[in-house]
Amino acid sequence: QVRLQESGPGLVRPSQTLSLTCTVFGDLITTTPIYWSWMRQPPGKGLEWMGFLSYSGTTLITAENPSLKSRTSISRDTSKNQFTLRLSSVTPEDTAVYYCVRHPGLRWPDYWGQGTQVTVSS
């Protein structure tokens, strides 16, 4: 059974860097051809795909907003079977529920983490 679990701070101060980690159970983040993404949903808004990590370690930031795109990075630790989202210079607009997901072949995700609420506030 595949399970994804997000971890990280629930509250971040403006201008700080948010770091969230997704730990994967029941699968390896190096499994071909599986992709691993971060998504978020701000309050009252739709789901936003931030970027993905491929089984080979390639990353692509898919965020459409140029500001979000430039502040987002994704990395992995294969020894811990984890991948990490970093979002720099956060503002209150980055307040959202953040999800890590798995999707085979970049199709719609088949497994989701439970989501973690992140609030940006001073």
PDB file of C-alpha atoms in Angstrom:
ATOM      1  CA  GLN A   1       0.000   0.000   0.000  1.00  0.00           C
ATOM      2  CA  VAL A   2       1.465   3.315  -1.076  1.00  0.00           C
ATOM      3  CA  ARG A   3       1.290   6.136   1.414  1.00  0.00           C
ATOM      4  CA  LEU A   4       2.659   9.667   1.292  1.00  0.00           C
ATOM      5  CA  GLN A   5       3.165  11.782   4.377  1.00  0.00           C
ATOM      6  CA  GLU A   6       3.922  15.499   4.413  1.00  0.00           C
ATOM      7  CA  SER A   7       5.838  17.069   7.262  1.00  0.00           C
ATOM      8  CA  GLY A   8       6.921  20.576   8.037  1.00  0.00           C
ATOM      9  CA  PRO A   9       5.982  23.726   9.916  1.00  0.00           C
ATOM     10  CA  GLY A  10       2.393  24.837  10.089  1.00  0.00           C
ATOM     11  CA  LEU A  11       3.321  28.475  10.570  1.00  0.00           C
ATOM     12  CA  VAL A  12       5.970  30.415   8.687  1.00  0.00           C
ATOM     13  CA  ARG A  13       6.875  34.075   9.007  1.00  0.00           C
ATOM     14  CA  PRO A  14       6.820  36.303   5.927  1.00  0.00           C
ATOM     15  CA  SER A  15      10.118  36.423   3.996  1.00  0.00           C
ATOM     16  CA  GLN A  16      11.249  33.067   5.423  1.00  0.00           C
ATOM     17  CA  THR A  17      11.767  29.871   3.441  1.00  0.00           C
ATOM     18  CA  LEU A  18       9.171  27.162   3.729  1.00  0.00           C
ATOM     19  CA  SER A  19      10.490  23.617   3.661  1.00  0.00           C
ATOM     20  CA  LEU A  20       8.135  20.634   3.414  1.00  0.00           C
ATOM     21  CA  THR A  21       9.170  17.023   3.177  1.00  0.00           C
ATOM     22  CA  CYS A  22       7.208  14.136   1.737  1.00  0.00           C
ATOM     23  CA  THR A  23       8.072  10.671   2.975  1.00  0.00           C
ATOM     24  CA  VAL A  24       6.950   7.856   0.722  1.00  0.00           C
ATOM     25  CA  PHE A  25       5.983   4.422   2.013  1.00  0.00           C
ATOM     26  CA  GLY A  26       5.250   1.369  -0.102  1.00  0.00           C
ATOM     27  CA  ASP A  27       7.086   2.585  -3.201  1.00  0.00           C
ATOM     28  CA  LEU A  28      10.462   4.012  -4.115  1.00  0.00           C
ATOM     29  CA  ILE A  29      10.830   7.506  -5.500  1.00  0.00           C
ATOM     30  CA  THR A  30      13.211   5.971  -8.061  1.00  0.00           C
ATOM     31  CA  THR A  31      10.574   3.589  -9.464  1.00  0.00           C
ATOM     32  CA  THR A  32      10.149   3.917 -13.213  1.00  0.00           C
ATOM     33  CA  PRO A  33       8.095   5.695 -14.564  1.00  0.00           C
ATOM     34  CA  ILE A  34       6.711   7.339 -11.460  1.00  0.00           C
ATOM     35  CA  TYR A  35       6.596  11.093 -10.883  1.00  0.00           C
ATOM     36  CA  TRP A  36       6.210  12.895  -7.579  1.00  0.00           C
ATOM     37  CA  SER A  37       4.693  16.317  -7.280  1.00  0.00           C
ATOM     38  CA  TRP A  38       3.830  19.087  -4.924  1.00  0.00           C
ATOM     39  CA  MET A  39       0.448  20.742  -5.203  1.00  0.00           C
ATOM     40  CA  ARG A  40      -1.249  23.366  -3.089  1.00  0.00           C
ATOM     41  CA  GLN A  41      -4.686  24.805  -2.583  1.00  0.00           C
ATOM     42  CA  PRO A  42      -5.002  28.309  -1.148  1.00  0.00           C
ATOM     43  CA  PRO A  43      -8.210  29.057   0.756  1.00  0.00           C
ATOM     44  CA  GLY A  44     -11.113  29.599  -1.627  1.00  0.00           C
ATOM     45  CA  LYS A  45      -9.023  28.816  -4.689  1.00  0.00           C
ATOM     46  CA  GLY A  46      -8.317  25.870  -6.926  1.00  0.00           C
ATOM     47  CA  LEU A  47      -5.565  23.331  -6.849  1.00  0.00           C
ATOM     48  CA  GLU A  48      -2.190  24.562  -8.096  1.00  0.00           C
ATOM     49  CA  TRP A  49       0.499  22.226  -9.426  1.00  0.00           C
ATOM     50  CA  MET A  50       3.845  23.555  -8.250  1.00  0.00           C
ATOM     51  CA  GLY A  51       6.277  21.105  -9.762  1.00  0.00           C
ATOM     52  CA  PHE A  52       7.448  17.550 -10.010  1.00  0.00           C
ATOM     53  CA  LEU A  53      10.367  15.235  -9.481  1.00  0.00           C
ATOM     54  CA  SER A  54      10.897  12.331 -11.825  1.00  0.00           C
ATOM     55  CA  TYR A  55      12.081   8.854 -10.954  1.00  0.00           C
ATOM     56  CA  SER A  56      15.472   9.784 -12.430  1.00  0.00           C
ATOM     57  CA  GLY A  57      15.833  12.894 -10.295  1.00  0.00           C
ATOM     58  CA  THR A  58      14.864  15.449 -12.916  1.00  0.00           C
ATOM     59  CA  THR A  59      12.771  18.286 -11.581  1.00  0.00           C
ATOM     60  CA  LEU A  60      10.464  20.711 -13.331  1.00  0.00           C
ATOM     61  CA  ILE A  61       8.729  23.651 -11.737  1.00  0.00           C
ATOM     62  CA  THR A  62       5.307  23.851 -13.343  1.00  0.00           C
ATOM     63  CA  ALA A  63       3.906  26.858 -11.490  1.00  0.00           C
ATOM     64  CA  GLU A  64       2.537  29.389 -13.967  1.00  0.00           C
ATOM     65  CA  ASN A  65       2.995  32.456 -11.805  1.00  0.00           C
ATOM     66  CA  PRO A  66       6.524  33.752 -12.480  1.00  0.00           C
ATOM     67  CA  SER A  67       7.039  34.814  -8.876  1.00  0.00           C
ATOM     68  CA  LEU A  68       6.034  31.417  -7.568  1.00  0.00           C
ATOM     69  CA  LYS A  69       8.106  29.658 -10.213  1.00  0.00           C
ATOM     70  CA  SER A  70      11.262  31.538  -9.273  1.00  0.00           C
ATOM     71  CA  ARG A  71      10.847  30.833  -5.554  1.00  0.00           C
ATOM     72  CA  THR A  72      10.123  27.111  -5.818  1.00  0.00           C
ATOM     73  CA  SER A  73      12.583  24.224  -5.789  1.00  0.00           C
ATOM     74  CA  ILE A  74      12.214  20.479  -5.345  1.00  0.00           C
ATOM     75  CA  SER A  75      14.884  18.030  -4.278  1.00  0.00           C
ATOM     76  CA  ARG A  76      15.112  14.447  -3.096  1.00  0.00           C
ATOM     77  CA  ASP A  77      16.914  12.190  -0.667  1.00  0.00           C
ATOM     78  CA  THR A  78      16.838   8.679  -2.062  1.00  0.00           C
ATOM     79  CA  SER A  79      18.420   7.219   1.070  1.00  0.00           C
ATOM     80  CA  LYS A  80      15.356   8.334   3.038  1.00  0.00           C
ATOM     81  CA  ASN A  81      12.869   7.919   0.178  1.00  0.00           C
ATOM     82  CA  GLN A  82      11.822  11.539   0.602  1.00  0.00           C
ATOM     83  CA  PHE A  83      11.389  14.580  -1.569  1.00  0.00           C
ATOM     84  CA  THR A  84      11.342  18.145  -0.396  1.00  0.00           C
ATOM     85  CA  LEU A  85       9.682  21.370  -1.446  1.00  0.00           C
ATOM     86  CA  ARG A  86      11.351  24.670  -0.691  1.00  0.00           C
ATOM     87  CA  LEU A  87       9.544  27.935  -1.198  1.00  0.00           C
ATOM     88  CA  SER A  88      11.568  31.031  -0.501  1.00  0.00           C
ATOM     89  CA  SER A  89      10.496  34.543   0.485  1.00  0.00           C
ATOM     90  CA  VAL A  90       7.010  33.463   1.469  1.00  0.00           C
ATOM     91  CA  THR A  91       4.139  35.913   1.776  1.00  0.00           C
ATOM     92  CA  PRO A  92       0.627  35.513   3.202  1.00  0.00           C
ATOM     93  CA  GLU A  93      -0.478  34.577  -0.332  1.00  0.00           C
ATOM     94  CA  ASP A  94       1.457  31.333   0.093  1.00  0.00           C
ATOM     95  CA  THR A  95      -0.955  30.255   2.816  1.00  0.00           C
ATOM     96  CA  ALA A  96      -2.449  26.991   1.577  1.00  0.00           C
ATOM     97  CA  VAL A  97      -2.879  23.303   2.115  1.00  0.00           C
ATOM     98  CA  TYR A  98       0.127  21.620   0.543  1.00  0.00           C
ATOM     99  CA  TYR A  99      -0.060  18.109  -0.867  1.00  0.00           C
ATOM    100  CA  CYS A 100       2.531  15.687  -2.128  1.00  0.00           C
ATOM    101  CA  VAL A 101       1.261  13.255  -4.734  1.00  0.00           C
ATOM    102  CA  ARG A 102       2.318  10.357  -6.877  1.00  0.00           C
ATOM    103  CA  HIS A 103       1.438  10.011 -10.522  1.00  0.00           C
ATOM    104  CA  PRO A 104       2.497   7.287 -12.891  1.00  0.00           C
ATOM    105  CA  GLY A 105       3.651   8.700 -16.181  1.00  0.00           C
ATOM    106  CA  LEU A 106       2.506  12.234 -15.242  1.00  0.00           C
ATOM    107  CA  ARG A 107      -1.155  11.225 -15.400  1.00  0.00           C
ATOM    108  CA  TRP A 108      -3.611  12.409 -12.764  1.00  0.00           C
ATOM    109  CA  PRO A 109      -2.274  11.466  -9.301  1.00  0.00           C
ATOM    110  CA  ASP A 110      -3.237   8.103  -7.914  1.00  0.00           C
ATOM    111  CA  TYR A 111      -1.949   8.635  -4.367  1.00  0.00           C
ATOM    112  CA  TRP A 112      -2.103  11.771  -2.247  1.00  0.00           C
ATOM    113  CA  GLY A 113      -0.716  12.750   1.088  1.00  0.00           C
ATOM    114  CA  GLN A 114      -3.260  13.900   3.651  1.00  0.00           C
ATOM    115  CA  GLY A 115      -2.223  17.501   3.090  1.00  0.00           C
ATOM    116  CA  THR A 116      -0.592  19.894   5.486  1.00  0.00           C
ATOM    117  CA  GLN A 117      -1.863  23.368   6.305  1.00  0.00           C
ATOM    118  CA  VAL A 118       0.755  26.083   6.040  1.00  0.00           C
ATOM    119  CA  THR A 119      -0.033  29.573   7.235  1.00  0.00           C
ATOM    120  CA  VAL A 120       2.207  32.523   6.503  1.00  0.00           C
ATOM    121  CA  SER A 121       1.752  35.176   9.118  1.00  0.00           C
ATOM    122  CA  SER A 122       3.760  37.438  11.346  1.00  0.00           C
TER     123      SER A 122
END
